XYZ file of C-alpha atoms in Angstrom:
783
model
C 0.000 0.000 0.000
C 1.327 3.475 -0.828
C 2.020 5.517 2.302
C -0.276 8.467 2.934
C 2.807 10.675 2.877
C 6.514 9.995 3.283
C 7.963 10.393 6.743
C 10.147 13.513 7.001
C 13.895 13.093 7.181
C 13.983 15.007 10.471
C 11.171 14.334 12.946
C 8.859 17.124 13.985
C 8.249 15.225 17.244
C 8.815 11.678 18.474
C 6.833 9.482 20.844
C 8.765 7.069 23.059
C 7.334 3.566 23.471
C 8.844 1.125 25.982
C 8.689 -2.220 24.206
C 8.613 -5.359 26.360
C 7.009 -8.802 26.207
C 3.840 -7.275 27.687
C 3.892 -4.562 24.994
C 5.382 -6.015 21.769
C 5.399 -4.716 18.206
C 1.797 -5.768 17.712
C 0.609 -3.638 20.620
C 2.616 -0.699 19.283
C 1.022 -1.229 15.886
C -2.434 -1.080 17.430
C -1.522 2.283 19.003
C -0.405 3.844 15.708
C -3.763 5.489 14.805
C -3.939 7.111 18.242
C -0.353 8.394 18.033
C -0.764 9.657 14.476
C -3.853 11.600 15.550
C -1.904 13.009 18.484
C 0.426 14.730 16.043
C 3.879 13.158 16.336
C 5.880 12.332 13.215
C 7.886 9.336 14.483
C 7.589 6.532 16.974
C 10.667 6.253 19.169
C 11.209 2.596 20.085
C 13.263 1.217 22.958
C 15.895 -1.384 21.864
C 14.520 -3.929 19.388
C 17.364 -6.468 19.171
C 17.380 -9.872 20.875
C 17.681 -9.388 24.644
C 17.619 -11.467 27.803
C 14.304 -13.382 27.871
C 11.704 -11.450 29.820
C 13.697 -8.203 29.838
C 11.398 -5.250 30.427
C 13.801 -2.740 28.844
C 15.913 -4.435 26.157
C 19.265 -2.831 27.005
C 20.668 -6.274 27.853
C 21.197 -7.373 24.229
C 22.308 -10.965 23.637
C 22.248 -11.113 19.826
C 22.669 -7.921 17.787
C 22.013 -9.806 14.547
C 18.380 -10.609 15.369
C 15.268 -8.583 16.029
C 13.815 -9.712 19.339
C 11.491 -12.701 19.054
C 9.543 -11.816 22.223
C 8.513 -8.561 20.572
C 7.417 -10.241 17.338
C 10.720 -10.659 15.501
C 11.711 -8.874 12.326
C 8.346 -9.656 10.751
C 6.616 -7.855 13.609
C 8.896 -4.838 13.308
C 8.310 -4.665 9.556
C 4.568 -4.852 10.075
C 4.739 -2.023 12.621
C 6.783 0.022 10.158
C 4.271 -0.512 7.356
C 1.340 0.474 9.519
C 3.206 3.502 10.813
C 3.945 4.657 7.253
C 0.325 4.185 6.246
C -0.445 6.770 8.926
C 2.401 9.091 7.945
C 4.776 8.057 10.739
C 8.403 6.926 10.767
C 10.427 4.924 13.292
C 13.414 5.937 15.430
C 15.157 3.074 17.231
C 17.309 3.004 20.361
C 20.666 1.269 19.796
C 23.057 -0.045 22.471
C 26.655 -0.037 21.214
C 28.412 -0.067 24.577
C 27.465 -3.386 26.139
C 25.703 -6.732 25.944
C 24.277 -9.068 28.573
C 27.120 -10.948 30.214
C 26.275 -14.491 31.213
C 22.959 -15.861 29.972
C 23.580 -18.719 27.587
C 21.554 -16.831 24.998
C 24.597 -14.638 24.303
C 26.144 -17.039 21.814
C 29.143 -14.831 21.061
C 30.185 -14.700 24.707
C 29.362 -18.409 25.079
C 31.980 -19.166 22.448
C 34.506 -16.964 24.254
C 33.866 -18.832 27.507
C 34.398 -22.127 25.666
C 37.370 -21.218 23.447
C 38.946 -18.230 25.223
C 41.341 -16.073 23.244
C 41.167 -18.538 20.356
C 37.511 -17.706 19.747
C 36.797 -15.413 16.788
C 34.438 -13.569 19.162
C 37.172 -12.814 21.706
C 37.791 -9.448 20.024
C 34.125 -8.512 20.554
C 34.391 -8.038 24.290
C 36.495 -5.658 26.345
C 38.366 -8.275 28.389
C 41.731 -7.790 30.077
C 43.290 -11.173 29.336
C 46.514 -10.071 31.041
C 44.723 -10.114 34.390
C 43.417 -13.089 36.380
C 45.877 -15.446 34.743
C 44.229 -15.043 31.365
C 40.858 -16.293 32.590
C 37.590 -14.367 32.482
C 36.207 -13.712 35.948
C 32.568 -14.792 36.243
C 31.128 -13.294 39.469
C 27.972 -15.366 39.898
C 28.504 -17.477 43.039
C 26.398 -16.638 46.066
C 29.274 -17.454 48.427
C 32.965 -18.280 48.160
C 33.821 -21.164 45.856
C 34.625 -23.534 48.704
C 31.125 -23.068 50.115
C 29.411 -23.401 46.743
C 31.418 -26.231 45.222
C 28.615 -28.696 45.812
C 26.230 -26.550 43.772
C 28.433 -26.713 40.653
C 27.394 -29.647 38.469
C 28.900 -31.039 35.278
C 26.173 -31.983 32.807
C 27.655 -33.354 29.594
C 29.599 -30.526 28.001
C 28.262 -27.769 30.270
C 28.719 -26.605 33.844
C 25.578 -25.729 35.791
C 25.186 -23.481 38.810
C 21.530 -23.018 39.718
C 20.083 -21.091 36.714
C 23.498 -20.380 35.219
C 24.935 -22.571 32.468
C 28.501 -22.356 31.139
C 30.280 -24.241 28.349
C 33.211 -26.524 29.111
C 36.515 -26.313 27.342
C 36.874 -29.216 24.960
C 38.448 -32.276 26.557
C 37.879 -31.191 30.164
C 34.502 -32.854 30.797
C 35.921 -35.862 32.652
C 38.312 -34.042 34.990
C 37.629 -33.942 38.736
C 35.685 -30.789 39.566
C 38.522 -28.711 41.081
C 40.823 -29.489 38.138
C 37.976 -28.981 35.692
C 37.357 -25.493 37.060
C 41.051 -24.631 36.801
C 41.111 -25.787 33.164
C 38.432 -23.379 31.916
C 38.888 -20.042 30.157
C 36.729 -18.555 32.890
C 36.691 -18.618 36.669
C 33.373 -18.730 38.577
C 33.791 -16.660 41.761
C 31.889 -15.096 44.645
C 29.904 -12.147 43.297
C 31.559 -9.741 45.735
C 34.905 -10.162 43.962
C 33.530 -8.160 41.035
C 34.361 -4.975 42.925
C 38.089 -5.613 42.997
C 38.999 -8.498 40.683
C 36.849 -8.149 37.573
C 38.806 -8.229 34.324
C 36.235 -7.022 31.806
C 34.743 -3.602 31.262
C 31.137 -3.384 32.325
C 28.282 -0.874 32.202
C 28.971 1.387 35.184
C 29.216 -1.118 38.063
C 26.735 -3.643 36.632
C 28.673 -6.868 36.166
C 25.782 -8.471 34.251
C 26.531 -6.148 31.291
C 29.879 -6.641 29.521
C 31.553 -3.940 27.420
C 31.709 -4.355 23.641
C 34.678 -3.175 21.549
C 32.809 -1.364 18.770
C 35.993 0.586 18.056
C 37.075 -2.535 16.133
C 35.649 -2.167 12.572
C 34.759 -5.865 12.382
C 32.934 -5.731 15.704
C 31.112 -2.572 14.597
C 29.997 -4.290 11.398
C 28.844 -7.425 13.203
C 26.948 -5.626 15.964
C 25.373 -2.957 13.750
C 24.711 -4.915 10.579
C 21.055 -5.716 11.226
C 20.046 -2.191 12.201
C 21.972 -0.707 9.283
C 20.202 -3.096 6.919
C 16.834 -2.055 8.342
C 17.805 1.574 7.835
C 18.837 0.913 4.243
C 15.568 -0.895 3.567
C 13.503 1.942 4.977
C 12.088 -0.038 7.904
C 13.509 2.461 10.382
C 14.474 6.105 9.864
C 16.661 7.327 12.710
C 18.648 6.344 15.771
C 19.036 7.142 19.435
C 22.504 6.088 20.648
C 22.573 4.800 24.209
C 25.510 5.767 26.468
C 28.230 6.772 23.994
C 30.375 7.876 26.950
C 31.206 4.249 27.680
C 32.954 3.771 24.337
C 36.705 3.863 23.823
C 36.403 6.662 21.253
C 32.942 8.221 20.884
C 34.235 10.639 18.222
C 35.417 7.864 15.909
C 32.359 5.710 16.605
C 29.900 8.475 15.737
C 31.812 9.318 12.554
C 31.683 5.660 11.486
C 27.981 5.468 12.347
C 27.232 8.665 10.446
C 28.937 7.308 7.343
C 27.231 3.926 7.665
C 23.753 5.420 8.025
C 24.143 7.974 5.277
C 23.607 10.795 7.745
C 20.258 9.692 9.157
C 18.837 11.732 12.032
C 20.725 10.537 15.107
C 20.767 11.787 18.685
C 23.070 10.652 21.479
C 22.329 10.066 25.141
C 24.910 12.589 26.275
C 24.588 14.023 29.788
C 26.043 17.528 29.660
C 27.164 19.396 32.759
C 25.677 22.857 33.342
C 28.360 24.744 31.382
C 29.385 21.926 29.041
C 28.620 21.909 25.318
C 28.250 18.957 22.979
C 31.460 18.461 20.958
C 30.938 20.434 17.764
C 32.771 17.798 15.713
C 30.195 15.107 16.399
C 28.182 14.341 13.234
C 24.862 14.031 15.057
C 21.680 16.075 15.349
C 22.315 16.611 19.049
C 21.534 15.017 22.382
C 18.517 13.072 23.577
C 17.539 16.174 25.550
C 18.508 16.035 29.212
C 20.120 19.455 28.858
C 16.753 20.834 27.744
C 15.048 19.102 30.674
C 17.325 20.961 33.098
C 16.517 24.278 31.437
C 12.738 23.785 31.431
C 12.628 22.566 35.021
C 14.840 25.456 36.125
C 12.543 27.981 34.471
C 9.683 26.926 36.766
C 11.820 26.853 39.926
C 12.268 29.967 42.063
C 16.026 30.504 42.618
C 15.531 32.506 45.815
C 12.962 30.066 47.154
C 15.288 27.194 46.389
C 17.956 28.759 48.595
C 15.449 29.278 51.402
C 14.258 25.699 51.076
C 17.861 24.519 51.394
C 18.159 26.365 54.685
C 15.009 24.685 56.013
C 16.320 21.310 54.858
C 19.598 21.790 56.682
C 17.795 22.673 59.886
C 15.330 19.799 59.532
C 17.708 17.013 58.570
C 20.879 18.516 60.097
C 23.129 16.799 57.554
C 26.864 17.251 57.596
C 28.207 19.264 54.673
C 29.678 16.192 52.990
C 26.688 13.939 53.668
C 23.912 15.928 52.047
C 24.170 19.463 53.382
C 26.284 20.908 50.565
C 26.016 19.812 46.943
C 29.671 20.028 45.913
C 30.905 18.331 49.092
C 28.274 15.607 48.744
C 29.347 14.853 45.172
C 33.019 14.725 46.147
C 32.410 12.374 49.060
C 30.197 10.149 46.914
C 32.833 10.034 44.169
C 35.500 8.969 46.654
C 33.298 6.182 47.908
C 32.371 4.925 44.440
C 35.889 4.966 42.995
C 37.310 3.309 46.119
C 34.748 0.518 46.394
C 32.340 0.066 43.480
C 34.870 0.902 40.748
C 37.972 -0.460 42.456
C 38.625 -2.942 39.660
C 38.392 -0.213 37.001
C 40.846 1.937 38.966
C 43.192 -1.044 39.305
C 43.199 -1.600 35.547
C 43.942 2.062 34.948
C 46.741 1.948 37.512
C 48.325 -1.037 35.769
C 48.258 0.867 32.503
C 49.892 3.883 34.142
C 52.577 1.683 35.686
C 53.271 0.118 32.297
C 53.596 3.531 30.663
C 56.114 4.535 33.317
C 58.081 1.298 33.039
C 58.353 1.383 29.243
C 58.884 5.098 28.794
C 62.286 6.216 27.460
C 62.002 9.245 29.755
C 63.828 8.538 33.061
C 61.638 11.137 34.764
C 58.727 8.689 34.585
C 60.549 5.920 36.433
C 60.340 5.139 40.160
C 56.656 5.931 40.596
C 55.038 3.463 42.963
C 51.700 1.956 41.865
C 50.051 3.212 45.063
C 51.075 6.787 44.183
C 49.804 6.452 40.616
C 46.566 4.981 41.926
C 46.145 7.847 44.385
C 46.839 10.417 41.694
C 44.298 8.845 39.369
C 41.696 8.681 42.104
C 42.128 12.318 43.081
C 41.971 13.528 39.484
C 38.915 11.447 38.681
C 36.854 12.601 41.662
C 37.505 16.233 40.683
C 36.134 15.954 37.159
C 32.871 17.884 36.833
C 31.824 16.368 33.508
C 31.419 12.777 32.400
C 34.595 12.489 30.330
C 37.059 14.236 28.002
C 36.881 13.638 24.247
C 39.456 13.241 21.505
C 37.922 16.129 19.553
C 38.146 18.601 22.444
C 40.902 19.924 24.661
C 40.906 17.591 27.664
C 42.641 20.264 29.744
C 39.303 22.065 29.977
C 37.893 19.222 32.089
C 41.007 17.648 33.648
C 42.013 21.093 34.816
C 45.209 22.428 36.333
C 43.131 23.538 39.326
C 42.010 19.935 39.838
C 45.598 18.768 39.461
C 46.769 21.244 42.102
C 44.115 20.024 44.514
C 45.091 16.423 43.763
C 48.760 17.169 44.470
C 47.815 18.692 47.810
C 46.379 15.361 48.968
C 49.865 13.809 49.057
C 51.627 14.102 52.405
C 55.060 13.760 50.737
C 55.428 16.553 48.162
C 57.806 14.521 46.011
C 55.146 11.830 45.568
C 52.705 14.460 44.223
C 54.571 14.337 40.906
C 52.479 11.230 40.194
C 49.569 13.556 39.453
C 51.399 15.045 36.478
C 52.587 11.609 35.378
C 48.992 10.397 34.916
C 47.488 13.724 33.843
C 49.707 14.096 30.784
C 48.566 10.867 29.042
C 44.979 11.584 30.104
C 45.305 14.870 28.204
C 46.840 13.128 25.192
C 50.209 14.811 25.720
C 52.337 11.715 26.296
C 52.658 10.505 22.724
C 50.357 8.801 20.268
C 51.351 5.166 20.685
C 48.912 2.329 21.303
C 49.520 2.235 25.059
C 49.039 5.987 25.401
C 45.799 5.782 23.401
C 44.533 2.934 25.563
C 45.315 4.815 28.745
C 43.489 7.896 27.516
C 40.454 5.826 26.546
C 40.404 3.908 29.856
C 40.724 7.122 31.836
C 37.743 8.595 29.985
C 35.648 5.445 30.366
C 36.374 5.244 34.086
C 35.539 8.921 34.501
C 32.182 8.348 32.800
C 31.239 5.429 35.033
C 32.360 7.320 38.129
C 30.350 10.423 37.285
C 27.194 8.442 36.640
C 27.475 6.326 39.786
C 28.576 9.098 42.135
C 26.161 11.797 40.956
C 23.052 10.139 39.516
C 23.091 7.036 41.699
C 24.490 8.363 44.982
C 24.601 12.141 45.484
C 21.088 12.584 44.062
C 19.855 10.421 46.943
C 21.939 12.126 49.630
C 21.347 15.782 48.826
C 17.569 16.201 48.783
C 16.431 19.744 49.604
C 14.529 19.873 46.283
C 13.932 16.494 44.661
C 12.700 17.972 41.390
C 16.257 19.175 40.714
C 17.760 15.718 41.272
C 17.242 14.583 37.713
C 19.497 13.145 35.047
C 21.483 16.078 33.702
C 20.254 18.306 36.516
C 22.221 20.645 38.761
C 20.845 20.371 42.308
C 23.350 22.961 43.467
C 21.681 25.604 41.262
C 18.119 24.405 40.598
C 16.483 27.690 39.608
C 16.882 29.536 36.324
C 16.044 33.075 35.285
C 14.081 33.655 32.055
C 16.955 35.486 30.365
C 19.180 32.440 30.896
C 16.535 30.180 29.402
C 16.180 32.428 26.354
C 19.953 32.465 25.879
C 20.001 28.678 25.958
C 17.225 28.424 23.377
C 18.936 30.895 21.057
C 22.149 28.868 21.244
C 20.327 25.614 20.515
C 18.525 27.111 17.520
C 21.856 28.360 16.189
C 24.059 25.326 16.873
C 21.842 22.228 17.232
C 18.387 23.104 15.865
C 17.274 19.468 15.427
C 18.591 18.158 18.732
C 16.294 16.123 20.936
C 14.426 17.586 23.910
C 12.709 15.691 26.734
C 10.864 16.168 30.002
C 10.247 12.530 30.957
C 12.117 9.404 29.875
C 12.497 5.764 30.868
C 15.424 6.903 33.050
C 14.029 9.983 34.781
C 13.770 9.521 38.520
C 10.449 11.355 38.615
C 8.145 12.179 35.726
C 7.772 15.791 34.627
C 4.396 16.179 36.355
C 5.821 15.000 39.678
C 8.771 17.370 39.353
C 6.485 20.248 38.387
C 4.546 19.764 41.612
C 7.647 19.587 43.803
C 9.052 22.742 42.182
C 6.104 24.713 43.580
C 7.658 24.238 47.039
C 10.327 26.775 46.060
C 7.521 29.340 45.951
C 6.415 28.558 49.510
C 9.452 27.219 51.380
C 8.351 28.446 54.802
C 4.921 26.886 54.410
C 6.538 23.584 53.458
C 8.789 23.752 56.514
C 5.744 24.406 58.704
C 3.872 21.470 57.153
C 6.876 19.195 57.713
C 7.087 20.253 61.342
C 3.410 19.440 61.809
C 3.687 16.207 59.849
C 6.649 15.074 61.906
C 4.610 15.512 65.040
C 1.694 13.598 63.550
C 3.690 10.611 62.324
C 5.722 8.132 64.301
C 8.433 5.633 63.599
C 10.357 7.867 61.227
C 13.661 6.174 60.331
C 15.735 9.378 60.030
C 15.049 13.044 59.114
C 16.912 12.836 55.786
C 14.597 10.107 54.507
C 11.527 11.746 56.051
C 12.164 14.943 54.091
C 12.644 12.999 50.844
C 9.646 10.757 51.522
C 7.187 13.588 52.076
C 8.428 15.491 49.020
C 7.937 12.309 47.013
C 4.446 11.884 48.444
C 3.625 15.526 47.712
C 4.861 15.236 44.129
C 3.081 11.978 43.415
C -0.195 12.996 45.022
C -2.632 10.329 46.138
C -0.567 7.194 45.666
C -0.762 3.587 46.642
C 1.687 2.675 49.371
C 3.323 -0.004 47.245
C 4.361 2.599 44.644
C 6.110 4.587 47.356
C 7.649 1.510 48.952
C 9.816 0.534 46.007
C 10.957 4.061 45.226
C 11.866 4.987 48.801
C 13.604 1.696 49.550
C 15.657 2.307 46.408
C 16.305 5.851 47.637
C 17.665 4.593 50.955
C 19.898 1.962 49.349
C 21.268 4.300 46.696
C 22.070 6.946 49.312
C 24.124 4.364 51.164
C 23.953 6.259 54.452
C 22.202 3.531 56.475
C 21.754 0.604 54.098
C 22.962 -0.331 50.610
C 22.129 -2.802 47.862
C 24.953 -5.110 48.910
C 25.209 -4.416 52.669
C 21.591 -4.209 53.706
C 20.501 -3.244 57.212
C 17.281 -5.232 57.761
C 16.285 -3.213 60.827
C 16.595 0.100 59.039
C 14.813 -1.166 55.936
C 11.951 -2.509 58.062
C 11.649 0.926 59.666
C 11.509 2.540 56.220
C 8.850 0.074 55.062
C 6.725 0.630 58.153
C 7.000 4.401 57.859
C 6.094 4.428 54.155
C 3.181 2.031 54.673
C 1.615 4.470 57.105
C 2.075 7.594 55.004
C -1.050 7.591 52.774
C -3.650 6.646 55.383
C -2.413 8.394 58.505
C -3.050 11.948 59.731
C 0.337 13.091 58.377
C -0.606 11.903 54.898
C -3.891 13.794 55.088
C -2.032 16.974 56.073
C 0.251 16.762 53.047
C -2.649 15.858 50.763
C -4.622 18.923 51.899
C -1.547 21.090 51.430
C -1.152 19.821 47.873
C -4.832 20.369 47.126
C -4.496 24.013 48.144
C -1.625 24.420 45.708
C -3.234 22.537 42.828
C -3.769 25.596 40.555
C -0.080 26.428 40.819
C 0.952 22.840 40.189
C -1.208 22.876 37.071
C 0.457 26.102 35.928
C 3.851 24.419 36.194
C 2.672 21.240 34.486
C 1.089 23.034 31.540
C 3.834 25.621 31.282
C 6.597 23.023 31.167
C 4.698 20.928 28.616
C 4.089 23.845 26.251
C 7.626 25.207 26.506
C 9.026 21.753 25.791
C 6.843 21.295 22.723
C 7.604 24.676 21.151
C 11.202 25.491 22.130
C 14.065 24.772 19.674
C 14.752 21.096 19.061
C 12.730 17.959 18.380
C 10.513 17.103 21.371
C 10.251 13.510 22.522
C 7.002 12.700 24.325
C 7.340 9.800 26.727
C 4.530 7.278 26.640
C 1.462 8.524 28.487
C 2.817 11.975 29.265
C 0.495 13.708 26.824
C -1.989 13.524 29.718
C -1.524 13.552 33.464
C 1.414 11.273 34.185
C 2.761 10.844 37.685
C 5.476 8.230 37.915
C 8.562 7.527 39.978
C 11.849 5.877 39.073
C 11.926 2.598 37.158
C 10.202 0.203 37.169
C 7.311 2.503 38.118
C 7.784 4.559 34.939
C 8.198 1.553 32.626
C 4.736 0.086 32.858
C 3.218 -1.052 29.524
C 1.817 1.807 27.469
C -1.900 2.557 27.393
C -3.423 5.429 25.394
C -4.787 8.347 27.398
C -8.579 8.097 27.294
C -9.632 10.816 29.713
C -9.726 14.304 28.178
C -7.529 16.836 29.956
C -6.162 20.311 29.512
C -2.662 18.884 29.179
C -3.788 16.388 26.558
C -5.571 19.066 24.569
C -2.565 21.381 24.766
C -0.098 18.640 23.807
C -2.153 17.566 20.804
C -2.570 21.127 19.585
C 1.164 21.846 19.813
C 2.179 18.579 18.151
C -0.247 18.969 15.273
C 0.892 22.541 14.774
C 4.524 21.376 14.598
C 3.627 18.686 12.069
C 1.548 21.052 9.965
C 4.160 23.820 9.940
C 7.583 22.172 10.317
C 9.393 25.151 8.810
C 8.360 27.272 11.808
C 10.210 24.982 14.223
C 12.955 23.283 12.193
C 16.575 23.856 11.281
C 15.937 27.101 9.412
C 13.471 28.478 11.970
C 13.979 31.456 14.286
C 13.596 31.953 18.025
C 12.896 35.339 19.586
C 12.074 36.155 23.234
C 9.086 38.417 23.791
C 9.059 40.489 26.971
C 5.919 41.479 28.840
C 5.505 44.906 30.398
C 3.918 45.872 33.678
C 3.977 45.030 37.392
C 4.012 41.227 36.906
C 6.084 41.081 33.721
C 8.618 38.697 35.292
C 5.913 36.049 35.643
C 5.127 35.892 31.920
C 7.662 33.998 29.796
C 7.021 34.288 26.097
C 8.796 33.608 22.822
C 7.988 33.611 19.112
C 9.000 30.949 16.574
C 9.762 32.280 13.102
C 7.316 35.134 13.542
C 4.393 32.706 13.191
C 3.819 30.884 16.486
C 3.814 32.432 19.947
C 4.202 30.647 23.273
C 3.337 32.351 26.558
C 3.383 30.689 29.973
C 2.935 31.668 33.585
C 6.073 31.392 35.699
C 5.939 31.136 39.510
C 2.172 31.529 39.686
C 1.995 31.279 43.493
C 4.379 34.207 43.856
C 2.279 35.994 41.236
C -0.943 35.456 43.197
C 0.667 36.615 46.427
C 1.848 39.807 44.659
C -1.662 40.695 43.502
C -1.996 38.917 40.163
C -1.440 40.222 36.641
C -3.037 43.642 37.121
C -2.059 45.812 34.111
C 0.662 43.529 32.762
C 0.556 43.350 28.973
C 2.275 41.644 26.067
C 2.741 43.442 22.769
C 2.209 40.838 20.077
C 4.172 40.926 16.815
C 2.355 42.439 13.813
C -0.721 40.607 12.566
C -3.718 38.828 14.028
C -3.135 35.854 16.315
C -5.522 32.980 17.044
C -5.540 30.745 20.108
C -4.600 27.220 18.974
C -6.950 25.724 21.577
C -9.835 28.093 20.885
C -9.468 29.566 17.368
C -12.385 31.910 17.919
C -10.196 33.804 20.401
C -8.100 36.295 18.459
C -5.596 38.877 19.637
C -3.743 41.771 18.098
C -1.224 44.348 19.241
C -1.011 45.315 22.897
C -2.765 42.515 24.824
C -3.492 42.232 28.527
C -1.831 39.071 29.815
C -4.785 38.238 32.025
C -7.038 38.173 28.946
C -4.503 36.242 26.918
C -4.358 33.382 29.400
C -8.098 33.257 29.997
C -9.077 29.719 31.032
C -5.527 28.336 31.195
C -2.272 29.764 32.588
C -0.630 29.248 29.173
C -1.314 30.328 25.604
C -0.317 28.972 22.196
C -1.037 31.408 19.396
C -0.712 31.117 15.620
C -0.499 34.115 13.334
C -3.453 34.136 10.969
C -3.266 37.557 9.410
C -0.620 39.844 7.953
C 0.467 43.215 9.196
């Protein structure tokens, strides 16, 4: 059947669907008419390649050559593509170049490596340090030490079984006594705790179940990308989202190879940028997946002054030490030290061995006589001081591995002469120690370790320790400076339109710790920090059995943001919060007594008097929460870039961290102001792509009058106008809009939600907003 119209080369907007066995290609296909009517141009699919059976996310790929059978296989994907095209939609697919699932027997490539070792043609696929562990791959799957688990290891023909795990046996070893048989394998089953210090393969962050893939090898790239590239060539899919490029040995080279292989298809990368960091200009991509935009939009609806006041209340309430949640920078530094010392100890060891080898083989005598412990300390102190995820080949690494950081690192050495180790490791990290293979490997390993450390110490630790304002603790966020002034937001948008006009933008994703609607509610607390402190004081008196004030503060903010919520939804999120924070219990060293106290406290939150107090407080603030929700949604959909709408977020969507936010998709059936606004903006983008695309324009529009600071407005290409209410509670307390006005650009302007409402020239803001605290206008007449 001939498509209704060809899908555009660059999306006008994408819609993210989380595929899983409970929501396969067929279910996505059934949703196509709904999504086409909503107004997006492309479906954005989570990974589609063969993954661990039952996987709810698909990032644990086991066979990159096959489309996942549990989702419907390649036939199902092709059918989805055909139906999408019949409705004018294209497909963007998430790809996972950095890692694969480690030890299920379904990963046939790794199975062959376990069986044949370095002789396997697949050995080059995986990032294994064969020089460590006696040339045997460490397999950290045993529940206890080997001596205690030996009886659970069973030889069954040509395989070794351990509970649900199955491993191949090296040819000719099947009949050996068990201890000798184990010693004869290319792998070594060990107690899972040894992964921290002994692991000899690169993994995804600190997740030993995901093994790094060497896509820098052209043959490995071809083998792992062949199926998706074929589907691109055949027109089944149209664009790509690249997962975690920071884990790769050389993201610059990888993205150049991918760009050439795809013929320049629209591609965005999951790059987490620090507050003042810019995407490398040399990357041949459309931009990021949009976490930088998320930070900007959230900051726009957060009161900077109120955020500071809220921090003061938090410090008095929870009384945290500066390095345990009372100060953002100190909290990050302490968390980084903990992660690099314990969780990433094996990665630091590998980097130290590389540094020692560089010193030992260098022709420069000045690099000799550096003890491994000194090199390790220098590496650790440099790594914990990096404020971005990693340096890149295409940029000057000295801008992120700074001389200031080096000076601080030197100061940590008690013997000044030993501090020279900092310079010894910094030079190759900066690419200044030559261009040989060993220098290149060191630079790549340093960058990869830095990336894992930043993710684990900030996103997975500090975000759970420093909690004055949970809405700021989001991927790509800056909890130390959560609020943003409108002029800063406008400057960001102008830069994006100039440099990366087709980059991705997001508000909610499968990885956000709280959905946009939950964050929008919590942000209102920066407009009433004293009232929140008073409510918390009253709540604390009304509730008993609180485990500790730090968790209590986080728990009630979570409850406030989520609104009326079942206790079981809070249980999982807050237990995860406590374990990630690592202040009283952790994932690996659990404190049953503390966790029982958390569970009991959370179970009593919704139904007790304290829960009713917080619920009533939220109800009183509901109009201001709605202003934030609608304002953030409209800004996201009309600012520069290509907006990605996460499944279900076109309507009210309150979700916490995964797995709460990864439930199977269901179309929004209840009409809502947010749904109406989202549909209108998306259809406008699809109908007039030139107004929002690469050649479009962005211009701020300032209001005038006593409440001008509360109206944020901008115009796209002189044809579409966005206006939203900022800090509506502060606005109400100051007396409302009064005589505040907005002078519209020349022409007549119609309300996209109510076309009969037209405006021209000098317009009172109060009249412009009318029923809703936001307005989306389209120019319908000339000057």
